[in-house]
PDB file of C-alpha atoms in Angstrom:
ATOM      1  CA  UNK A  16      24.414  17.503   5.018  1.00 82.00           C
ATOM      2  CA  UNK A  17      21.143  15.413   3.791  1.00 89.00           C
ATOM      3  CA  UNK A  18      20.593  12.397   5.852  1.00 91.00           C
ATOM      4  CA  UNK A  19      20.964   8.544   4.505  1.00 92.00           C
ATOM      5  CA  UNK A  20      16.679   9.164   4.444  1.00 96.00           C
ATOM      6  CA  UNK A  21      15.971  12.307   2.816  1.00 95.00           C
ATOM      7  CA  UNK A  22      18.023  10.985  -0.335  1.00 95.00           C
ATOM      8  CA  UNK A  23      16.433   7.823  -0.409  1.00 96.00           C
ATOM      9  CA  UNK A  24      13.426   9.578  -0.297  1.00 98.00           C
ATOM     10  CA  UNK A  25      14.054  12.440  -2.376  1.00 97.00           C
ATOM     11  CA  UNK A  26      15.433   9.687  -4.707  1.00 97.00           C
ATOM     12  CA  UNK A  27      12.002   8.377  -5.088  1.00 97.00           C
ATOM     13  CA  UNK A  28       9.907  11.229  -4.712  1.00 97.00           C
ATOM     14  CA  UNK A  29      11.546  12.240  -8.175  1.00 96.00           C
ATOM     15  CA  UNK A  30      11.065   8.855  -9.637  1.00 96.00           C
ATOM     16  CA  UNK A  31       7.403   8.518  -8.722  1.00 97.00           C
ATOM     17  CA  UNK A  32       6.475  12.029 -10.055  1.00 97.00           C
ATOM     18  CA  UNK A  33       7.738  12.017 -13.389  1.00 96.00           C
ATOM     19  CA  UNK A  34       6.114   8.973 -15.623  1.00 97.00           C
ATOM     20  CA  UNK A  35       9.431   8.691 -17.917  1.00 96.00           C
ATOM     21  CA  UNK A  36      11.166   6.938 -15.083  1.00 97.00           C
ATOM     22  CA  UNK A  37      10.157   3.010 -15.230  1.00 97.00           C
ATOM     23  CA  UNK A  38      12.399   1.987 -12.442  1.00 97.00           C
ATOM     24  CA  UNK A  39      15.407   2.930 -10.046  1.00 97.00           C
ATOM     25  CA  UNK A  40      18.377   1.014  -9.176  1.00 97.00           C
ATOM     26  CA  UNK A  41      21.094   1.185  -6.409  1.00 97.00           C
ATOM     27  CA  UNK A  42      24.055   0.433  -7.323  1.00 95.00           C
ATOM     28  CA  UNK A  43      27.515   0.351  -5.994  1.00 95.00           C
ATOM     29  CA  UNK A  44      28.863  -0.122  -2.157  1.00 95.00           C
ATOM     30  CA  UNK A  45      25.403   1.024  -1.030  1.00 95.00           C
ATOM     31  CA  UNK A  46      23.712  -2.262  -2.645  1.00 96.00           C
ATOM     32  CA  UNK A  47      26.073  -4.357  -1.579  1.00 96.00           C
ATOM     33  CA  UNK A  48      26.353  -6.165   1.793  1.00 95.00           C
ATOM     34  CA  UNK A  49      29.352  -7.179   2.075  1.00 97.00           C
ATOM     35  CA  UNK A  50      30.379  -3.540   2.081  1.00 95.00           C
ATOM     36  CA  UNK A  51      30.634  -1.885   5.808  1.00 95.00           C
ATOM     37  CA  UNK A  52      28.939   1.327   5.765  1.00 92.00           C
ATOM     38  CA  UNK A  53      31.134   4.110   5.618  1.00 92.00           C
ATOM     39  CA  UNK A  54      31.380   8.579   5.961  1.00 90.00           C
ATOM     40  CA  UNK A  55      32.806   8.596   2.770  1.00 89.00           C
ATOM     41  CA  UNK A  56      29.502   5.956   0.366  1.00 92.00           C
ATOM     42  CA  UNK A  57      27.748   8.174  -2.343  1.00 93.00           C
ATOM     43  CA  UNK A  58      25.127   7.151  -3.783  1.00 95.00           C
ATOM     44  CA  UNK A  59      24.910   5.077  -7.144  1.00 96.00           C
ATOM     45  CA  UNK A  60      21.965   5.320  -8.760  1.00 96.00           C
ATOM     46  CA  UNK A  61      20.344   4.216 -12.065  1.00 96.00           C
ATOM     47  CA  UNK A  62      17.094   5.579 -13.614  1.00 96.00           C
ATOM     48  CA  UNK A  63      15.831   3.686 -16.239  1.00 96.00           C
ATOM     49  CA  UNK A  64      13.663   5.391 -18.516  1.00 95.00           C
ATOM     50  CA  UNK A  65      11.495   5.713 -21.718  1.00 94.00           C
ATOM     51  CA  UNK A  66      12.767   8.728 -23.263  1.00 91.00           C
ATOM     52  CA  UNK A  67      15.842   9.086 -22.241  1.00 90.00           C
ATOM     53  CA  UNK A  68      16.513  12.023 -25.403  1.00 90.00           C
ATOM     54  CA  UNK A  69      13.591  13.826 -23.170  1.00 94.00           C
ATOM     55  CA  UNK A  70      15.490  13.708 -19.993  1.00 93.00           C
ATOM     56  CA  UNK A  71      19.215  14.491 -21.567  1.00 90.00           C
ATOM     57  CA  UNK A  72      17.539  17.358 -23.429  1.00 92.00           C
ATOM     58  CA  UNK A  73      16.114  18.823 -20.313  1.00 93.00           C
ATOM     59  CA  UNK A  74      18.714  20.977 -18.904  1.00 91.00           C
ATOM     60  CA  UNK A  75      16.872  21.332 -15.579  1.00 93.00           C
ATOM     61  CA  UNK A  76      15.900  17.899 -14.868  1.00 92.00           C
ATOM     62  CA  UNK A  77      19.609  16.574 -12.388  1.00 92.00           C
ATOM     63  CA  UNK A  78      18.604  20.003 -10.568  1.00 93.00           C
ATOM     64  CA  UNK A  79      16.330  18.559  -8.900  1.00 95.00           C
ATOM     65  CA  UNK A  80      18.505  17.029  -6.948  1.00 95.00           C
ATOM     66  CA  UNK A  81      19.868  19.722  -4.837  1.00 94.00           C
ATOM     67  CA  UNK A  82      22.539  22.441  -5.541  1.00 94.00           C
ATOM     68  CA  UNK A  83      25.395  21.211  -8.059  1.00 93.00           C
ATOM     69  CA  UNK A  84      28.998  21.882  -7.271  1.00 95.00           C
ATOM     70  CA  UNK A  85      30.377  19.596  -9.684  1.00 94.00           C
ATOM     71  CA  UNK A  86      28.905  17.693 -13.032  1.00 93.00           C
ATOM     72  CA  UNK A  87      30.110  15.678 -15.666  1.00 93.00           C
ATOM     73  CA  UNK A  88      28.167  13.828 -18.893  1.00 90.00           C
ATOM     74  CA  UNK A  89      30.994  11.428 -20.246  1.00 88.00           C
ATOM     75  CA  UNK A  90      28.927  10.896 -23.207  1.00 84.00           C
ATOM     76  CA  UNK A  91      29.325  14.234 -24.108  1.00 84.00           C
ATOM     77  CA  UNK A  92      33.220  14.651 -23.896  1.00 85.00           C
ATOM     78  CA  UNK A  93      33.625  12.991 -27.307  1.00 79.00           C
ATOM     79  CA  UNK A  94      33.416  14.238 -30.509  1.00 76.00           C
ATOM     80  CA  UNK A  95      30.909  12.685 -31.713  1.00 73.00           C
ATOM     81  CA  UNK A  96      29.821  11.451 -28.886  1.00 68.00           C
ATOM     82  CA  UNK A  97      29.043   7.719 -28.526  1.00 68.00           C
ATOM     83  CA  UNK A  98      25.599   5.911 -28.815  1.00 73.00           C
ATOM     84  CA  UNK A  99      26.011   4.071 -25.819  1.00 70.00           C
ATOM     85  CA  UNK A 100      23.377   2.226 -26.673  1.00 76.00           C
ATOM     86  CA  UNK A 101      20.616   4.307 -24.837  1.00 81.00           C
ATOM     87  CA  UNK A 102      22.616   5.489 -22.310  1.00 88.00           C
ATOM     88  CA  UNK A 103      23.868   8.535 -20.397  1.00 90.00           C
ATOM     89  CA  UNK A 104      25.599   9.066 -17.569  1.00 91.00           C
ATOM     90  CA  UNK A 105      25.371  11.953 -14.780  1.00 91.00           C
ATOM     91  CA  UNK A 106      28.347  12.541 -12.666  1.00 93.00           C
ATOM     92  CA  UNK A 107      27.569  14.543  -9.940  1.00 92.00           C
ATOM     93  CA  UNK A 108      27.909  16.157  -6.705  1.00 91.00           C
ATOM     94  CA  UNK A 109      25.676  18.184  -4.411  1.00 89.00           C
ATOM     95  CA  UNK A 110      26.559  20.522  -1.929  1.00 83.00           C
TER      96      UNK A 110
END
């Protein structure tokens, strides 16, 4: 299992690379200090971006993350799906 560090910094090392991503936000139990760290925290994170088609179109781009077991792109469970005014979500977890 990937340390607290190595996804913070993996987190980051993706953000800084690619010039789409304008900023990165924590989110979630993780950002929030009244929370007790726990085993069980994932991480919540939000890339803003400016071209976001780019990135949803790019069917590689979450694998940089690490191996995928699971994935899910509410957005994309409708028919037609819904503007969301700019924005899409990426459920997922690593193993």
């Amino acid at each position: 299992m990937r340390s607290k560090k190595e996804i913070f910094d993996l987190i980051l090392s993706i953000a800084k690379k690619d010039a789409r991503v304008r900023a990165v936000v924590l989110n979630g139990s993780r950002a929030n200090p009244n929370i007790s760290p726990d085993i069980f925290q994932d991480f919540d994170i939000a890339f803003l971006v400016d071209n976001l088609k780019s990135i949803v179109e790019d069917k590689n781009w979450h694998k940089q993350f690490g191996e995928i077991l699971i994935m899910q792109t509410p957005e994309t469970m409708n028919d037609p799906p819904p503007d969301n005014n700019g924005k899409f979500t990426y459920l997922l977890l690593f193993t």
